[in-house]
């Protein structure tokens, strides 16, 4: 049986594998929040799938996170950006143009106010992790590692 090559818009690239730190422990972000080690432990333990979104837009799925874990540095992530999803296609184009920021969407569960006016986040409910150009935590970055 012969097969014909895919033509035009039917042609599809492979998903892009990315990895990085979605949150960096003890780094003060632009809002004055600082995530403490262990803040994600309960949220990760419940096993809920955390969506990969485009710029915190609800429903704007860009791919899937396959690996989430706390390390000594922060929340380490790995996932596939998928061009079969409309926002995944936009994300891939942006990554190829230099996009490398990550940002977490969360609900604070336990925190402590600091004298400088910021918050130390002791426990958070992780809701989503977004690909973004301007992360609140400047060190929250990813890199493409393959397809």
PDB file of C-alpha atoms in Angstrom, residues 1 4 16 31 43-44 46 57 64 67 78 82 88 91 98-99 101-102 109 111 121 126 130 137 141:
ATOM      1  CA  UNK A   1       0.000   0.000   0.000  1.00  0.00           C
ATOM      2  CA  UNK A   4       1.176  10.076  -0.075  1.00  0.00           C
ATOM      3  CA  UNK A  16       8.135  20.359  21.364  1.00  0.00           C
ATOM      4  CA  UNK A  31       4.169  41.380  43.227  1.00  0.00           C
ATOM      5  CA  UNK A  43      -1.054  20.304  45.657  1.00  0.00           C
ATOM      6  CA  UNK A  44       1.245  17.911  43.780  1.00  0.00           C
ATOM      7  CA  UNK A  46      -3.289  15.103  45.138  1.00  0.00           C
ATOM      8  CA  UNK A  57      -6.050  32.343  29.623  1.00  0.00           C
ATOM      9  CA  UNK A  64       0.435  19.050  28.556  1.00  0.00           C
ATOM     10  CA  UNK A  67       6.452  16.032  34.947  1.00  0.00           C
ATOM     11  CA  UNK A  78       8.628  19.207  31.799  1.00  0.00           C
ATOM     12  CA  UNK A  82       1.431  20.659  20.924  1.00  0.00           C
ATOM     13  CA  UNK A  88      -0.028  25.362  21.164  1.00  0.00           C
ATOM     14  CA  UNK A  91       3.118  29.078  21.618  1.00  0.00           C
ATOM     15  CA  UNK A  98      12.481  33.630  21.874  1.00  0.00           C
ATOM     16  CA  UNK A  99       9.603  33.132  24.348  1.00  0.00           C
ATOM     17  CA  UNK A 101       8.900  32.484  30.450  1.00  0.00           C
ATOM     18  CA  UNK A 102       6.785  30.418  32.831  1.00  0.00           C
ATOM     19  CA  UNK A 109      -3.690  28.537  51.200  1.00  0.00           C
ATOM     20  CA  UNK A 111       1.070  32.634  53.844  1.00  0.00           C
ATOM     21  CA  UNK A 121       3.749  31.687  50.398  1.00  0.00           C
ATOM     22  CA  UNK A 126      -1.413  25.050  42.026  1.00  0.00           C
ATOM     23  CA  UNK A 130       1.440  29.232  31.730  1.00  0.00           C
ATOM     24  CA  UNK A 137       9.250  35.690  38.840  1.00  0.00           C
ATOM     25  CA  UNK A 141      12.163  30.105  32.581  1.00  0.00           C
TER      26      UNK A 141
END
